[in-house]
PDB file of C-alpha atoms in Angstrom:
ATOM      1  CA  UNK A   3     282.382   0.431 101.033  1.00 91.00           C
ATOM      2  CA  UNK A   4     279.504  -0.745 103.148  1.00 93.00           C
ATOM      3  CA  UNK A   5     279.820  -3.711 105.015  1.00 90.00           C
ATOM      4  CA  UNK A   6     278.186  -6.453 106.977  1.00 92.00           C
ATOM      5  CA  UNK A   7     279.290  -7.065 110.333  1.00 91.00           C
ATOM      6  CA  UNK A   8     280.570 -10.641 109.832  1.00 94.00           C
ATOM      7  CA  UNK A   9     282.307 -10.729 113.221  1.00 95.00           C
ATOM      8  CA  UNK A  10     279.365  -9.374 114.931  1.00 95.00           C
ATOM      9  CA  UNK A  11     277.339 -12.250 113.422  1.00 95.00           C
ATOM     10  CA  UNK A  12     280.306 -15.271 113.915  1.00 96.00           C
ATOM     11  CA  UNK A  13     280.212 -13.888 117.399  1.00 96.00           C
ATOM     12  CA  UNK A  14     276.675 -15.144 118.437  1.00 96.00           C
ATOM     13  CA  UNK A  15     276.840 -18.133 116.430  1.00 97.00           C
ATOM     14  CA  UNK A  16     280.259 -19.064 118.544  1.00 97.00           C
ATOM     15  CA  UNK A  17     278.193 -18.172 121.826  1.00 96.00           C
ATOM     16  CA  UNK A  18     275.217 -20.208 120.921  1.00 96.00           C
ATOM     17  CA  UNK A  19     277.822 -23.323 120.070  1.00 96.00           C
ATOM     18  CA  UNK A  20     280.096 -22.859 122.530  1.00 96.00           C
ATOM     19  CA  UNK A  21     283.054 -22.582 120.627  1.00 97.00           C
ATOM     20  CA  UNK A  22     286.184 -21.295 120.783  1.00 97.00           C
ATOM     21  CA  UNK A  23     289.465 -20.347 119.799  1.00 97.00           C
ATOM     22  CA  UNK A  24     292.374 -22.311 121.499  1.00 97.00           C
ATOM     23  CA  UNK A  25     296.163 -22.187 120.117  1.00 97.00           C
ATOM     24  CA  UNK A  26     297.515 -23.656 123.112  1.00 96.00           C
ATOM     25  CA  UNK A  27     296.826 -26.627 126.174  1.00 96.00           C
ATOM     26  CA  UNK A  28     296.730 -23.260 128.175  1.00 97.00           C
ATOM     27  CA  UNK A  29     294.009 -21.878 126.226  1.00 97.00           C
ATOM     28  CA  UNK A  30     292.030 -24.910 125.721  1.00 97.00           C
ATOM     29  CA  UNK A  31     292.011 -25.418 129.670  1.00 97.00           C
ATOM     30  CA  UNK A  32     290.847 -22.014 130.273  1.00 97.00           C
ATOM     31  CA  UNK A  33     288.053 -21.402 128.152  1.00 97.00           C
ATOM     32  CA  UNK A  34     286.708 -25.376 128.014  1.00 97.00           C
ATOM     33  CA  UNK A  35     283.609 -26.276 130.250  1.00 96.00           C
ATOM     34  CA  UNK A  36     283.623 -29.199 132.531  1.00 95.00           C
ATOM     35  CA  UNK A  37     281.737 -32.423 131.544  1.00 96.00           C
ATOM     36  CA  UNK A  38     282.163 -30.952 127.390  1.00 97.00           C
ATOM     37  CA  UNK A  39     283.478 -33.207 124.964  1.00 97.00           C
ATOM     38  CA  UNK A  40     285.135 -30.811 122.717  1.00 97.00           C
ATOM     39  CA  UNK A  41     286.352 -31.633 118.660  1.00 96.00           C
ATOM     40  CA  UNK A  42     289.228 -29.294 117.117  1.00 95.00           C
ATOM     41  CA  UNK A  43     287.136 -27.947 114.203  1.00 94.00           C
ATOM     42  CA  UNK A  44     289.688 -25.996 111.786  1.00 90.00           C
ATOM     43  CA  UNK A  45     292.326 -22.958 112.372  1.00 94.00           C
ATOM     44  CA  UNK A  46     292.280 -23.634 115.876  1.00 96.00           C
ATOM     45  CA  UNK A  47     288.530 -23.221 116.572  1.00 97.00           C
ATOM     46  CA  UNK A  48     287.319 -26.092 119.106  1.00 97.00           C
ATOM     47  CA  UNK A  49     283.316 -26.848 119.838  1.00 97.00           C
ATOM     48  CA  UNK A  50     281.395 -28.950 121.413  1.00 97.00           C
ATOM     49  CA  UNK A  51     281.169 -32.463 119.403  1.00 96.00           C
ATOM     50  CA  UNK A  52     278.651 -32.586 117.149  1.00 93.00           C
ATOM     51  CA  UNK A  53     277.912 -28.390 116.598  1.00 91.00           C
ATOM     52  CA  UNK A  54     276.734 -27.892 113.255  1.00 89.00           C
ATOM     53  CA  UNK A  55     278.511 -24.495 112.875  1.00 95.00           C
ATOM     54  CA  UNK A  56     279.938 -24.503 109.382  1.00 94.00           C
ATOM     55  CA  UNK A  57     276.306 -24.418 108.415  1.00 94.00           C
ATOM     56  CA  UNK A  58     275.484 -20.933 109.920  1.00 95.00           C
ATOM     57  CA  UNK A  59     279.004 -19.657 109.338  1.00 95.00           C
ATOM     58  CA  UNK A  60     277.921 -20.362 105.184  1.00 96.00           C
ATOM     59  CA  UNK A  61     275.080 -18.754 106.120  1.00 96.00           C
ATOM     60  CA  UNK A  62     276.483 -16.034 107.331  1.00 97.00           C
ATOM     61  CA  UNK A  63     278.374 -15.321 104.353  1.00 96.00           C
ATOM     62  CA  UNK A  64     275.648 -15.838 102.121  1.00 97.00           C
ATOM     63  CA  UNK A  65     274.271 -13.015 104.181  1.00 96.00           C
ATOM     64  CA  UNK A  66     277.413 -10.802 103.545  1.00 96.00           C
ATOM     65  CA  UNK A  67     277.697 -11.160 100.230  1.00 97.00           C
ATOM     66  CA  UNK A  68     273.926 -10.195  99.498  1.00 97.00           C
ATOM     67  CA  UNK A  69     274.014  -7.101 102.013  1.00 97.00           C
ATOM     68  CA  UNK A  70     277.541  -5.785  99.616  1.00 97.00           C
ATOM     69  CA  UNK A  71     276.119  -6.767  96.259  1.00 97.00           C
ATOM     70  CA  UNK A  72     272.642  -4.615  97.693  1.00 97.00           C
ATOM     71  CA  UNK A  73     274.203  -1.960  99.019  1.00 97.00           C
ATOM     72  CA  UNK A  74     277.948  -1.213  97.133  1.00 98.00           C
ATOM     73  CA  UNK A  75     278.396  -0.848  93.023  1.00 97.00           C
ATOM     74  CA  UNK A  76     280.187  -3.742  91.540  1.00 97.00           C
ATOM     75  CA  UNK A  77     282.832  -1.243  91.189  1.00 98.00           C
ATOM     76  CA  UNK A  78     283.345  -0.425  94.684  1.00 98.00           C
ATOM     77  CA  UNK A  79     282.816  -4.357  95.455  1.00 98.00           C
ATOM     78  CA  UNK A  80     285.941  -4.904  92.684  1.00 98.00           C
ATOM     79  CA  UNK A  81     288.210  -2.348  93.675  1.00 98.00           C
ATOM     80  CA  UNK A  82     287.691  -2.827  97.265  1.00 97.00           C
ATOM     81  CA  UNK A  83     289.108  -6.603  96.124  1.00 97.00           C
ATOM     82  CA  UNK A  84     291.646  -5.931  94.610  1.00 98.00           C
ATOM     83  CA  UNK A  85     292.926  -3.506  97.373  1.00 97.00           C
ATOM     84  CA  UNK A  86     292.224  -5.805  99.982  1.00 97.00           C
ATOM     85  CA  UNK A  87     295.161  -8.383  97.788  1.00 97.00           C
ATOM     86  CA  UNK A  88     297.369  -5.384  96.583  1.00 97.00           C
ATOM     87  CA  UNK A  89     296.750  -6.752  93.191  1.00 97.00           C
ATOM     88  CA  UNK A  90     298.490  -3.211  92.418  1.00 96.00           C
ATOM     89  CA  UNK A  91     301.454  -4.303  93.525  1.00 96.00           C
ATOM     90  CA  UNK A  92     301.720  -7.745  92.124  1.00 94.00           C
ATOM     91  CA  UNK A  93     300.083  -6.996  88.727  1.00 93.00           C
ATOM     92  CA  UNK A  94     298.009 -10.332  89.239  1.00 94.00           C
ATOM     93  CA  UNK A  95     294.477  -9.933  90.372  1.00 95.00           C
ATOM     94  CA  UNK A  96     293.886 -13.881  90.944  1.00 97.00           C
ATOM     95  CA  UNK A  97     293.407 -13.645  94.330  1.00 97.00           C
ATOM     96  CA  UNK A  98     290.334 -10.772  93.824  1.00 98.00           C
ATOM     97  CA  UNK A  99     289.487 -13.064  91.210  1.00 98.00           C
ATOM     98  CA  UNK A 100     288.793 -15.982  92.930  1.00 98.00           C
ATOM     99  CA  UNK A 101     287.184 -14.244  96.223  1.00 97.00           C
ATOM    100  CA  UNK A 102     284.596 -12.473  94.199  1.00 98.00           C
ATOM    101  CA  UNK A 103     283.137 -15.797  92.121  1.00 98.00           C
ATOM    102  CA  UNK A 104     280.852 -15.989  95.156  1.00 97.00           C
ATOM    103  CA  UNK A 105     279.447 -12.507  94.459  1.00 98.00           C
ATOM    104  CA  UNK A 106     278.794 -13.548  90.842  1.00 98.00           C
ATOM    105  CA  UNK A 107     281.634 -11.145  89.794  1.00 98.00           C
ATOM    106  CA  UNK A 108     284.057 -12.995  86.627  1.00 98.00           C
ATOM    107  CA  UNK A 109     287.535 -12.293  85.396  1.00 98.00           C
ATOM    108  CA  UNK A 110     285.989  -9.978  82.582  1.00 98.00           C
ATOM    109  CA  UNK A 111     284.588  -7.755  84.926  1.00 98.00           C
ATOM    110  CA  UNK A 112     287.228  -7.184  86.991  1.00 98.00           C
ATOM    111  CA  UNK A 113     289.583  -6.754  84.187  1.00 97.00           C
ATOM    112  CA  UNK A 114     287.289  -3.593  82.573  1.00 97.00           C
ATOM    113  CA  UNK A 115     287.696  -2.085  86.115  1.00 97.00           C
ATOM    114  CA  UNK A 116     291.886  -2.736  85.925  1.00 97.00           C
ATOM    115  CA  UNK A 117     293.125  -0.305  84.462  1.00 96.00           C
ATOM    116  CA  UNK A 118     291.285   2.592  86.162  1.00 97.00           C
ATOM    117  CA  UNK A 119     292.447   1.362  89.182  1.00 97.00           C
ATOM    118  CA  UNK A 120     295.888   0.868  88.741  1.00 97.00           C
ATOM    119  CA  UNK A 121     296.264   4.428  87.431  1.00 97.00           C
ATOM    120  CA  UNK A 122     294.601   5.451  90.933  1.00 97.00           C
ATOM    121  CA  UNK A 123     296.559   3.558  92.833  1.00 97.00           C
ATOM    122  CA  UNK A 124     299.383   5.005  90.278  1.00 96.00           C
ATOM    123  CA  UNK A 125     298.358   8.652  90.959  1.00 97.00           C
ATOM    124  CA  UNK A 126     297.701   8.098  95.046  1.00 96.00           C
ATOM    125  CA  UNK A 127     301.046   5.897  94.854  1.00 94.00           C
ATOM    126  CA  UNK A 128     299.825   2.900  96.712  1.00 93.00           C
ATOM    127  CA  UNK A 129     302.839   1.073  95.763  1.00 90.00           C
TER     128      UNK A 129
END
């Protein structure tokens, strides 16, 4: 599967920001600037109060999804889903189901693609 270099992109945004990620005091006092006000954002990534970064970071993904949806088949898109959440192995694809609403991609489509992939991952025994 092609895909967009999310990190790559998350990367400048964080540099442009100044953000970070900080899991400790320890952390937090080596990376933070002097004279910053910093704000503890979500999952342990800290900024500088008042950085609009959720914005880009949507953006970003925005971008993501329209660089797989132009350059992968919904097939490949699907199966790469429900590989990435082992639906295989729990026999539930709701995870693959929910991450791939953004790409426009429903229940009914990934369930025409099921079967063929469980009898690969049956025959490659990804189990």
């Amino acid at each position: 599967m092609k895909n967009f270099s999310v990190e790559t992109a998350q990367a400048a945004v964080f540099d442009k920001y100044g953000a970070f990620f900080a899991f400790s005091n320890n952390q937090f006092n080596e990376q933070k600037k002097e004279g910053v006000i910093y704000e503890g954002l979500a999952s342990g990534m800290v900024a500088p109060v008042g950085a609009d970064i959720f914005k880009e970071l949507e953006k970003i993904q925005q971008e993501k999804i329209a660089f797989e949806l132009a350059n992968n088949s919904l097939k490949i898109i699907i199966w790469d889903s429900l590989a990435n959440y082992e639906c295989q192995i729990t026999s539930n694809c709701d995870d693959a189901v929910e991450a791939l609403e953004q790409y426009g991609i429903n229940r009914e489509m990934i369930a025409k693609e099921w079967p063929a992939y469980f009898q690969h991952c049956v025959e490659n025994d990804y189990f």
